Coordinates of C-alpha atoms in Angstrom, one line a residue:
Chain A
M236 CA 0.0 0.0 0.0
C237 CA 1.5 3.4 -1.0
K238 CA 2.1 6.1 1.6
S239 CA -0.7 8.4 0.5
K240 CA -3.2 5.5 0.9
L241 CA -1.9 4.7 4.4
T242 CA -2.2 8.4 5.3
F243 CA -5.8 8.4 4.0
V244 CA -6.7 5.3 6.0
F245 CA -5.0 6.6 9.1
T246 CA -6.8 10.0 8.8
V247 CA -10.2 8.2 8.4
V248 CA -9.6 6.0 11.4
V249 CA -8.5 8.9 13.6
A250 CA -11.5 11.0 12.4
A251 CA -13.9 8.1 13.1
A252 CA -12.4 7.5 16.5
F253 CA -12.7 11.2 17.3
L254 CA -16.3 11.4 16.2
V255 CA -17.2 8.2 18.1
G256 CA -15.5 9.7 21.2
C257 CA -17.6 12.9 20.9
V258 CA -20.9 11.2 20.6
K259 CA -22.9 11.2 23.9
N260 CA -24.5 8.0 24.9
Y261 CA -27.4 9.6 26.7
K262 CA -30.2 12.0 26.3
I263 CA -31.5 14.0 29.2
I264 CA -35.2 13.9 29.7
H265 CA -35.5 16.2 32.7
D266 CA -32.5 18.3 33.6
L267 CA -31.6 19.5 37.0
E268 CA -33.2 22.9 37.7
A269 CA -32.0 23.7 41.2
P270 CA -28.7 22.8 42.9
L271 CA -28.6 19.6 44.9
Q272 CA -28.2 19.9 48.6
D273 CA -24.4 19.7 49.1
M274 CA -23.2 16.3 50.0
A275 CA -26.7 15.1 50.9
S276 CA -27.2 11.4 51.2
C277 CA -28.3 9.4 48.2
T278 CA -29.3 5.8 47.9
I279 CA -29.7 3.5 45.0
G280 CA -33.3 2.4 44.7
A281 CA -35.1 -0.1 42.5
V282 CA -34.0 -0.9 39.0
T283 CA -37.2 -2.1 37.4
D284 CA -38.0 -4.1 34.3
E285 CA -39.2 -1.8 31.5
L286 CA -38.3 -4.2 28.7
P287 CA -40.8 -4.7 25.9
L288 CA -43.7 -7.0 26.7
D289 CA -42.6 -9.7 24.3
F290 CA -39.1 -9.8 25.7
E291 CA -38.2 -13.4 26.6
E292 CA -37.8 -14.1 30.3
D293 CA -34.6 -16.0 30.1
K294 CA -32.9 -13.2 28.1
K295 CA -33.5 -10.6 30.7
P296 CA -30.6 -9.4 32.8
P297 CA -30.2 -11.6 35.9
L298 CA -30.4 -10.2 39.4
E299 CA -26.6 -10.5 39.9
D300 CA -26.1 -8.0 37.0
I301 CA -28.6 -5.6 38.4
E302 CA -26.9 -5.7 41.7
K303 CA -23.6 -5.0 40.0
F304 CA -25.2 -2.1 38.1
K305 CA -26.4 -0.6 41.4
R306 CA -23.0 -0.9 42.9
Y307 CA -21.4 0.8 39.9
L308 CA -24.0 3.6 40.1
S309 CA -23.1 4.1 43.8
E310 CA -19.4 4.1 43.1
E311 CA -19.6 6.5 40.1
I312 CA -21.8 9.0 42.0
M313 CA -19.5 8.8 45.0
K314 CA -16.5 9.6 42.7
T315 CA -18.1 12.8 41.5
G316 CA -18.2 14.1 45.1
I317 CA -21.6 15.8 44.7
L318 CA -23.6 13.5 46.9
S319 CA -22.7 11.1 49.7
M320 CA -23.8 7.6 49.0
S321 CA -25.5 5.5 51.6
E322 CA -26.5 1.9 51.7
T323 CA -29.0 0.6 49.1
G324 CA -32.5 1.1 50.4
D325 CA -31.5 3.6 53.1
S326 CA -34.8 5.2 54.0
A327 CA -33.2 8.3 55.5
A328 CA -31.4 9.3 52.3
R329 CA -32.5 12.6 50.8
Y330 CA -32.1 11.5 47.2
E331 CA -32.7 8.2 45.5
V332 CA -31.6 6.9 42.1
R333 CA -34.1 4.7 40.3
G334 CA -33.8 3.0 37.0
G335 CA -35.7 1.0 34.4
I336 CA -34.1 -1.4 31.9
L337 CA -35.5 -0.5 28.5
E338 CA -33.3 -2.6 26.3
Y339 CA -30.9 -5.4 26.9
K340 CA -28.7 -7.8 25.0
K341 CA -26.4 -10.0 26.9
G342 CA -24.1 -10.7 24.0
S343 CA -21.4 -13.3 23.9
G344 CA -17.8 -12.8 25.0
T345 CA -16.8 -15.9 23.1
L346 CA -18.3 -14.6 19.9
R347 CA -16.5 -11.2 20.4
V348 CA -13.2 -13.0 20.8
L349 CA -13.7 -15.4 17.9
L350 CA -15.4 -13.3 15.3
G351 CA -14.3 -9.8 16.3
A352 CA -16.1 -6.5 16.6
F353 CA -19.9 -6.4 16.3
A354 CA -20.3 -10.1 16.7
G355 CA -21.6 -11.0 20.1
N356 CA -21.9 -7.3 21.1
A357 CA -23.8 -6.5 24.3
Y358 CA -25.9 -3.4 24.9
V359 CA -28.3 -1.9 27.4
A360 CA -30.5 1.1 27.4
V361 CA -31.6 2.4 30.8
N362 CA -33.9 5.1 32.0
L363 CA -32.3 6.6 35.1
K364 CA -33.9 9.2 37.5
L365 CA -32.8 11.0 40.6
L366 CA -35.6 11.5 43.0
D367 CA -35.8 14.1 45.8
R368 CA -37.5 12.0 48.5
T369 CA -38.7 14.9 50.4
D370 CA -41.5 15.4 47.8
Q371 CA -41.0 12.3 45.7
L372 CA -40.3 14.3 42.6
V373 CA -37.9 13.5 39.8
V374 CA -35.2 16.2 39.7
F375 CA -33.0 14.7 37.0
S376 CA -33.6 11.9 34.5
G377 CA -32.4 10.6 31.2
S378 CA -32.1 7.7 28.9
F379 CA -28.6 6.1 28.9
K380 CA -27.0 3.6 26.6
G381 CA -24.1 1.3 27.1
A382 CA -22.5 -1.2 24.8
V383 CA -19.6 -3.7 24.6
T384 CA -18.2 -4.5 21.3
H385 CA -14.5 -5.1 22.2
Y386 CA -13.4 -8.6 22.8
A387 CA -11.3 -7.7 25.8
E388 CA -14.2 -6.2 27.7
S389 CA -16.7 -8.2 29.7
G390 CA -20.4 -7.6 29.4
D391 CA -20.5 -5.8 32.7
A392 CA -18.6 -2.9 31.2
M393 CA -21.8 -1.6 29.6
F394 CA -23.4 -1.1 33.0
R395 CA -20.3 0.6 34.3
Q396 CA -20.4 2.9 31.2
V397 CA -24.1 3.8 31.9
A398 CA -23.4 4.4 35.6
R399 CA -20.4 6.7 34.7
D400 CA -22.4 8.6 32.1
F401 CA -25.2 9.2 34.6
A402 CA -22.9 10.3 37.3
K403 CA -21.0 12.6 35.0
A404 CA -24.1 14.2 33.5
L405 CA -25.6 14.8 36.9
S406 CA -22.4 16.2 38.4
K407 CA -21.7 18.4 35.4
R408 CA -25.2 20.0 35.7
A409 CA -25.1 20.2 39.5
K410 CA -21.7 21.9 39.5
K411 CA -22.9 24.4 36.9
L412 CA -25.9 25.3 38.9
R413 CA -23.8 25.6 42.1
K414 CA -21.6 28.1 40.3
K415 CA -24.6 30.3 39.4
Chain B
M1025 CA -7.5 8.4 -4.3
K1026 CA -10.0 10.7 -6.1
S1027 CA -12.4 7.8 -6.7
H1028 CA -12.2 6.9 -3.0
G1029 CA -13.1 10.5 -2.1
F1030 CA -16.1 10.5 -4.4
A1031 CA -17.3 7.1 -3.2
A1032 CA -17.0 8.2 0.5
L1033 CA -18.8 11.4 -0.3
A1034 CA -21.6 9.6 -2.2
I1035 CA -22.0 7.1 0.7
G1036 CA -22.1 9.9 3.1
L1037 CA -24.7 11.8 1.2
I1038 CA -26.9 8.7 0.8
A1039 CA -26.6 8.0 4.6
L1040 CA -27.3 11.7 5.4
T1041 CA -30.4 11.6 3.2
A1042 CA -31.6 8.4 4.7
V1043 CA -31.1 9.7 8.3
T1044 CA -32.8 13.0 7.5
L1045 CA -35.8 11.3 5.9
A1046 CA -36.1 8.9 8.8
A1047 CA -35.9 11.7 11.4
Q1048 CA -38.7 13.8 9.8
P1049 CA -41.0 15.0 12.6
E1050 CA -44.6 13.9 12.8
K1051 CA -47.5 15.9 14.0
G1052 CA -49.9 14.8 16.7
T1053 CA -51.0 15.0 20.3
I1054 CA -48.9 13.4 23.0
I1055 CA -50.4 12.6 26.4
T1056 CA -48.1 11.6 29.3
K1057 CA -49.0 9.3 32.2
S1058 CA -48.8 12.3 34.5
G1059 CA -51.6 13.9 32.6
Q1060 CA -49.6 16.4 30.6
K1061 CA -51.0 17.0 27.1
Y1062 CA -49.0 18.3 24.2
E1063 CA -51.6 19.1 21.6
E1064 CA -50.9 19.2 17.9
V1065 CA -47.2 19.3 18.3
L1066 CA -44.3 18.1 16.1
Y1067 CA -42.6 15.1 17.6
Q1068 CA -39.8 12.7 16.7
V1069 CA -39.5 9.1 17.9
D1070 CA -36.0 8.0 19.0
F1071 CA -36.1 4.3 19.2
S1072 CA -32.5 4.2 20.2
Y1073 CA -33.0 6.0 23.5
K1074 CA -36.7 4.9 23.8
L1075 CA -38.0 8.4 24.0
I1076 CA -40.1 10.9 22.1
T1077 CA -38.8 14.4 21.5
V1078 CA -41.6 16.9 21.5
I1079 CA -40.7 20.0 19.5
L1080 CA -42.4 22.9 21.4
D1081 CA -40.8 25.6 19.4
E1082 CA -37.7 26.2 17.4
E1083 CA -35.4 26.1 20.4
K1084 CA -37.4 24.3 23.0
K1085 CA -37.6 20.5 22.9
K1086 CA -38.8 18.1 25.5
N1087 CA -37.8 14.4 25.8
I1088 CA -40.4 12.0 27.1
S1089 CA -39.5 8.4 27.9
F1090 CA -41.6 5.7 26.3
T1091 CA -42.4 4.6 29.8
Q1092 CA -44.1 7.9 30.5
I1093 CA -46.3 8.0 27.3
E1094 CA -49.9 7.4 27.8
A1095 CA -51.1 8.0 24.3
I1096 CA -50.1 9.3 20.9
I1097 CA -52.9 10.6 18.7
R1098 CA -52.4 11.4 15.1
E1099 CA -53.8 14.6 13.5
D1100 CA -56.8 12.6 12.2
G1101 CA -57.6 11.4 15.7
T1102 CA -56.2 7.9 15.3
D1103 CA -54.6 6.4 18.4
I1104 CA -51.2 5.2 17.1
T1105 CA -49.6 4.5 20.5
A1106 CA -49.1 0.8 19.9
E1107 CA -47.8 1.4 16.4
V1108 CA -45.2 3.9 17.6
L1109 CA -44.1 2.3 20.9
K1110 CA -44.3 -1.3 19.7
G1111 CA -43.3 -3.6 22.6
Y1112 CA -43.1 -0.6 24.9
Y1113 CA -46.8 0.0 24.6
K1114 CA -48.3 -1.6 27.7
P1115 CA -52.1 -1.4 27.7
A1116 CA -52.0 -3.3 31.0
D1117 CA -50.4 -0.2 32.6
K1118 CA -53.7 1.6 32.0
E1119 CA -55.5 -1.3 33.8
A1120 CA -53.1 -1.3 36.8
G1121 CA -55.6 0.4 39.1
K1122 CA -58.4 -2.0 38.2
P1123 CA -59.1 -5.1 40.3
A1124 CA -57.4 -8.3 39.0
A1125 CA -59.3 -10.4 36.6
D1126 CA -61.0 -13.6 37.7
T1127 CA -58.4 -16.3 37.2
S1128 CA -60.3 -19.2 38.8
Q1129 CA -60.7 -20.9 35.4
V1130 CA -57.0 -20.8 34.6
T1131 CA -55.4 -24.2 35.2
D1132 CA -51.9 -23.4 34.0
T1133 CA -50.4 -21.8 37.1
T1134 CA -47.3 -20.5 35.2
A1135 CA -49.7 -18.1 33.4
L1136 CA -50.5 -16.5 36.8
V1137 CA -46.9 -15.5 37.4
P1138 CA -46.7 -11.8 36.8
T1139 CA -44.0 -10.9 34.3
R1140 CA -44.0 -7.2 35.0
Q1141 CA -43.9 -5.2 38.1
P1142 CA -46.3 -2.3 38.7
V1143 CA -45.6 1.0 37.0
V1144 CA -43.5 3.2 39.2
P1145 CA -45.8 6.1 40.0
V1146 CA -43.0 8.6 39.9
V1147 CA -43.8 12.1 38.6
D1148 CA -41.6 14.3 36.6
S1149 CA -41.3 17.6 38.5
A1150 CA -41.8 19.4 35.2
E1151 CA -45.1 17.8 34.8
V1152 CA -46.7 18.2 38.2
P1153 CA -50.3 19.4 37.7
P1154 CA -50.5 22.9 39.2
T1155 CA -53.5 21.9 41.4
G1156 CA -51.5 19.9 43.9
R1157 CA -48.6 17.6 44.8
P1158 CA -48.6 14.0 43.6
A1159 CA -49.3 11.3 46.1
P1160 CA -46.2 9.6 47.6
A1161 CA -44.8 7.0 45.3
K1162 CA -45.3 3.3 46.2
R1163 CA -42.0 1.5 46.2
P1164 CA -41.8 -0.7 43.1
L1165 CA -40.9 -4.4 43.2
E1166 CA -37.9 -5.8 41.4
T1167 CA -38.6 -9.1 39.8
W1168 CA -35.2 -9.9 38.4
K1169 CA -34.3 -13.6 38.7
S1170 CA -31.0 -15.0 39.9
K1171 CA -28.7 -16.7 37.5
D1172 CA -29.4 -19.9 39.5
D1173 CA -33.1 -19.6 38.8
E1174 CA -34.7 -22.4 36.8
I1175 CA -35.5 -20.3 33.8
Y1176 CA -31.8 -19.4 33.4
R1177 CA -30.7 -22.9 34.2
R1178 CA -32.9 -24.3 31.5
A1179 CA -31.8 -21.7 29.0
R1180 CA -28.2 -22.6 29.6
I1181 CA -28.7 -26.2 28.5
L1182 CA -27.6 -26.6 24.9
R1183 CA -30.1 -28.3 22.6
W1184 CA -27.3 -30.2 20.9
N1185 CA -23.7 -30.8 21.8
A1186 CA -22.0 -32.1 18.7
S1187 CA -22.8 -33.0 15.1
F1188 CA -21.4 -35.1 12.3
G1189 CA -22.1 -34.5 8.7
L1190 CA -21.4 -36.3 5.4
T1191 CA -22.0 -34.1 2.4
G1192 CA -21.7 -34.3 -1.3
N1193 CA -20.4 -31.1 -2.9
Y1194 CA -20.3 -29.7 -6.4
S1195 CA -17.1 -27.7 -6.5
I1196 CA -16.4 -24.9 -9.0
P1197 CA -12.8 -23.8 -9.3
S1198 CA -12.1 -20.2 -10.2
G1199 CA -9.0 -18.1 -11.1
K1200 CA -6.0 -18.5 -13.3
Y1201 CA -4.5 -21.1 -10.9
Y1202 CA -7.3 -23.5 -11.8
E1203 CA -7.2 -23.0 -15.5
G1204 CA -8.1 -26.2 -17.2
V1205 CA -9.6 -27.7 -14.1
D1206 CA -13.3 -28.7 -14.5
P1207 CA -16.0 -28.3 -11.9
A1208 CA -16.7 -31.7 -10.3
V1209 CA -18.6 -33.6 -7.7
G1210 CA -16.8 -34.5 -4.5
F1211 CA -17.6 -35.2 -0.8
G1212 CA -16.8 -34.0 2.6
V1213 CA -17.1 -34.7 6.3
A1214 CA -17.8 -32.1 8.9
M1215 CA -17.8 -32.1 12.7
R1216 CA -19.2 -29.4 15.0
L1217 CA -19.1 -28.8 18.7
A1218 CA -21.6 -26.5 20.2
V1219 CA -20.1 -23.9 22.5
S1220 CA -23.1 -21.8 23.2
H1221 CA -26.7 -21.3 21.9
N1222 CA -25.3 -19.5 18.8
L1223 CA -21.7 -20.6 18.5
A1224 CA -20.0 -23.8 17.4
I1225 CA -16.5 -24.7 16.5
G1226 CA -15.7 -27.4 14.0
I1227 CA -13.6 -29.1 11.4
D1228 CA -14.3 -29.6 7.7
I1229 CA -12.4 -32.1 5.5
S1230 CA -13.5 -32.2 1.9
R1231 CA -12.3 -33.6 -1.3
P1232 CA -13.5 -31.9 -4.4
G1233 CA -13.4 -34.2 -7.4
Y1234 CA -11.3 -31.9 -9.5
D1235 CA -9.9 -33.2 -12.7
F1236 CA -8.2 -31.9 -15.8
G1237 CA -10.7 -33.4 -18.1
E1238 CA -9.5 -35.2 -21.2
D1239 CA -5.9 -36.3 -21.7
L1240 CA -3.6 -34.2 -23.9
E1241 CA -2.7 -35.8 -27.2
G1242 CA -0.2 -34.9 -29.9
Y1243 CA 2.4 -36.5 -32.2
D1244 CA 6.0 -36.7 -31.2
P1245 CA 7.9 -34.9 -33.9
E1246 CA 10.9 -37.1 -33.4
T1247 CA 9.4 -40.5 -33.5
G1248 CA 6.1 -39.6 -35.2
M1249 CA 4.2 -41.7 -32.6
L1250 CA 1.0 -40.6 -30.9
A1251 CA 2.0 -39.1 -27.5
V1252 CA -0.6 -38.9 -24.7
M1253 CA -0.2 -37.0 -21.5
E1254 CA -2.4 -38.3 -18.7
V1255 CA -2.8 -35.9 -15.9
G1256 CA -4.6 -36.7 -12.6
L1257 CA -5.4 -34.2 -9.9
S1258 CA -6.2 -35.0 -6.3
T1259 CA -7.3 -32.3 -4.0
M1260 CA -8.0 -32.3 -0.3
R1261 CA -9.1 -29.4 1.9
Y1262 CA -8.7 -29.2 5.7
T1263 CA -10.3 -26.3 7.6
I1264 CA -11.0 -25.4 11.2
L1265 CA -13.9 -22.9 11.7
A1266 CA -16.1 -20.9 14.0
E1267 CA -19.8 -21.1 13.2
Y1268 CA -22.6 -18.8 14.2
Y1269 CA -25.9 -20.5 14.1
R1270 CA -29.5 -19.5 14.8
M1271 CA -32.2 -22.0 15.6
T1272 CA -35.5 -21.3 13.9
S1273 CA -37.4 -22.0 17.0
R1274 CA -36.3 -21.7 20.7
E1275 CA -38.2 -24.8 21.7
G1276 CA -39.6 -28.0 20.1
S1277 CA -37.9 -31.2 19.1
N1278 CA -36.5 -30.0 15.8
L1279 CA -33.1 -28.6 15.4
N1280 CA -33.7 -26.5 12.4
M1281 CA -31.2 -23.8 12.0
T1282 CA -29.5 -21.3 9.7
Y1283 CA -25.8 -20.7 10.0
F1284 CA -22.7 -19.1 8.7
Y1285 CA -19.1 -19.8 9.4
T1286 CA -15.6 -18.7 8.7
G1287 CA -12.4 -20.4 9.2
L1288 CA -8.9 -21.2 7.8
G1289 CA -6.9 -24.1 6.8
A1290 CA -5.0 -25.7 3.9
I1291 CA -5.7 -27.1 0.5
K1292 CA -3.4 -29.8 -0.9
H1293 CA -3.1 -30.5 -4.6
K1294 CA -1.4 -33.6 -5.8
T1295 CA -0.8 -33.8 -9.6
D1296 CA 0.2 -37.1 -11.2
W1297 CA 1.3 -37.0 -14.8
T1298 CA 2.3 -39.8 -17.2
I1299 CA 3.5 -39.4 -20.8
V1300 CA 3.0 -42.5 -23.0
E1301 CA 3.5 -43.0 -26.7
Y1302 CA 1.7 -45.5 -28.9
D1303 CA 3.5 -47.1 -31.9
E1304 CA 1.9 -48.4 -35.1
L1305 CA 1.0 -51.6 -33.4
N1306 CA -0.8 -49.6 -30.7
Q1307 CA 1.6 -50.7 -28.1
R1308 CA 2.1 -48.4 -25.1
H1309 CA 5.5 -47.1 -24.3
L1310 CA 6.1 -45.1 -21.1
V1311 CA 8.1 -42.0 -21.8
D1312 CA 8.0 -40.1 -18.5
K1313 CA 6.0 -39.8 -15.3
G1314 CA 6.0 -37.8 -12.2
A1315 CA 4.0 -36.1 -9.4
T1316 CA 3.9 -32.8 -7.7
N1317 CA 2.5 -31.8 -4.3
E1318 CA 1.5 -28.3 -3.5
S1319 CA -0.2 -27.0 -0.3
K1320 CA -1.7 -23.6 0.0
F1321 CA -3.3 -21.6 2.8
I1322 CA -7.1 -21.2 2.5
T1323 CA -9.9 -19.3 4.2
I1324 CA -13.5 -20.5 4.1
F1325 CA -16.8 -18.6 4.3
G1326 CA -19.9 -20.7 4.4
L1327 CA -23.6 -20.4 4.9
G1328 CA -26.5 -22.7 4.9
A1329 CA -29.4 -24.3 6.7
R1330 CA -30.0 -27.5 8.5
F1331 CA -33.4 -29.2 8.8
T1332 CA -34.0 -32.2 11.0
F1333 CA -36.6 -34.7 9.8
D1334 CA -36.0 -37.0 12.8
K1335 CA -35.1 -36.1 16.3
N1336 CA -31.4 -36.0 15.6
V1337 CA -31.0 -36.6 11.9
G1338 CA -31.4 -34.0 9.2
V1339 CA -30.2 -32.5 6.0
D1340 CA -27.6 -29.8 5.6
I1341 CA -27.8 -27.5 2.6
G1342 CA -25.3 -24.7 1.9
A1343 CA -22.6 -23.1 0.0
D1344 CA -18.9 -22.4 0.7
L1345 CA -16.4 -20.0 -0.7
F1346 CA -12.8 -21.0 -0.3
V1347 CA -10.2 -18.4 -1.0
V1348 CA -6.8 -19.9 -1.9
F1349 CA -3.8 -17.8 -1.2
L1350 CA -1.1 -18.5 -3.7
G1351 CA 1.5 -16.1 -2.7
K1352 CA 3.8 -14.6 -5.3
T1353 CA 3.3 -17.0 -8.1
R1354 CA 5.5 -16.8 -11.2
A1355 CA 3.6 -16.9 -14.4
T1356 CA 4.4 -16.1 -18.0
E1357 CA 2.7 -13.7 -20.3
Q1358 CA 3.6 -13.9 -24.0
D1359 CA 6.7 -15.8 -23.0
F1360 CA 7.9 -13.1 -20.6
P1361 CA 8.0 -14.1 -17.0
V1362 CA 5.9 -11.8 -14.8
E1363 CA 5.5 -12.1 -11.0
V1364 CA 1.9 -11.8 -9.9
Y1365 CA 0.3 -12.0 -6.5
Q1366 CA -2.6 -14.4 -7.0
H1367 CA -5.7 -15.6 -5.3
A1368 CA -7.9 -18.4 -6.6
A1369 CA -11.2 -19.5 -5.3
N1370 CA -13.3 -22.7 -5.0
I1371 CA -17.1 -22.3 -4.7
D1372 CA -18.9 -25.4 -3.3
L1373 CA -22.6 -26.1 -3.3
R1374 CA -23.2 -28.7 -0.6
C1375 CA -26.0 -31.1 0.4
G1376 CA -25.7 -33.9 2.9
L1377 CA -26.8 -35.7 6.0
I1378 CA -26.2 -34.5 9.5
I1379 CA -26.5 -36.3 12.8
F1380 CA -26.8 -34.4 16.0
L1381 CA -25.7 -35.6 19.4
S1382 CA -27.4 -34.2 22.5
E1383 CA -27.5 -35.1 26.2

């Protein structure tokens, strides 16, 4: 392959990687309108099944994955430093994160290894909301997507990605409002 | 390079047009579960994020999750909620407040197991009716099942573990490398091991019945005798492969499936040649003979379908493409040697018997 062709391919790959990196994997449904109470306690509530009615039972995410997802949410929100996380189900917490799984594909790690990208990919779409428990109102919500296409990543990585995006989006908005 | 640029531009424009057309907003009335009504508004459905974007004015847009949609009414008054939300349209949600139906006549108890938890009565603060605060939300139930649950345990059991196949194939050689070789009927054996519900690994060994056709004949200018060159070709292909398969039904006794696979391996060509001459008395004289062996790297891409007519026995129909990598092969063109990088191909049409082994 001649040098100019290599340069062209390299440029396309870099441009594609840049574009993919810039794409947000979420859409905000209800943005935070007032600052959060500083370092108020927050707990992770229920993550419910909002999958389509015809979704097969044995293809739904198992309890263990949901528990992991809740742990990731707790860890990622904790990292942002905007809220203090308390135990799951803590009734005294001021805020609560609730979710609903809208779409899920478990994927296959073996397929990703053997057949490469896009084979055996896993993805999830989750509706996440932050509730102010004092009045049971949603103060922040959005639809978040996570996917795993790389052979070296496990299927859990998509839940981690969703948790990270949620925490980042929330903290970004909370910090912006605090500055005002 | 220019042609690449134009091709990329053309693909980009086609994709952009398709995306633009697909994203054209519709007009209608959106009613949310909290009672908010957006009358005669433009909206766009985003199936990727499972939400509807209501365009309130040029700058103001509102995203509403599928789970919060009560109804979507077209301009002509038609309720298109089910059509738009597809599987996310849950008419049962509307019935959630009503008493449960009489199930005394139902004998299948599995039908009574609720598959969905109640709708979370959480209200978006932007949609609170001005008349008062919403009632405190009831804590929803989570119905996720553990990995050890029966439904997952059953789902993990593979419907077949291994398969053995015997196929007949009609092989068509293609490319300069196979010049003079005729398409022929051969046979092959195949073995597969199921790794998961969609993945198997396997080995294929096949023998295409390639031949050079009729023997070459001519007269020896020195002796004047009829010289015949008999050439025989024997080819074997060995491949290991990964197969993606999809059963046509999740349950039932049949193992009907479609599949595609890809793999790599080697093709071995053995050529035997004998030159004989026939004198006036038609007596055969051996002039020369020899044999050559040549092995090449191959890749295989195959697809097909399997249908079982008995519990574990079925037919396998498909096609394979073998790409033969020849490396830098020296060839001549008008008596001048030229070095060319060559690929050749074998296309196989297959049909055979397959036996499945399962626990």
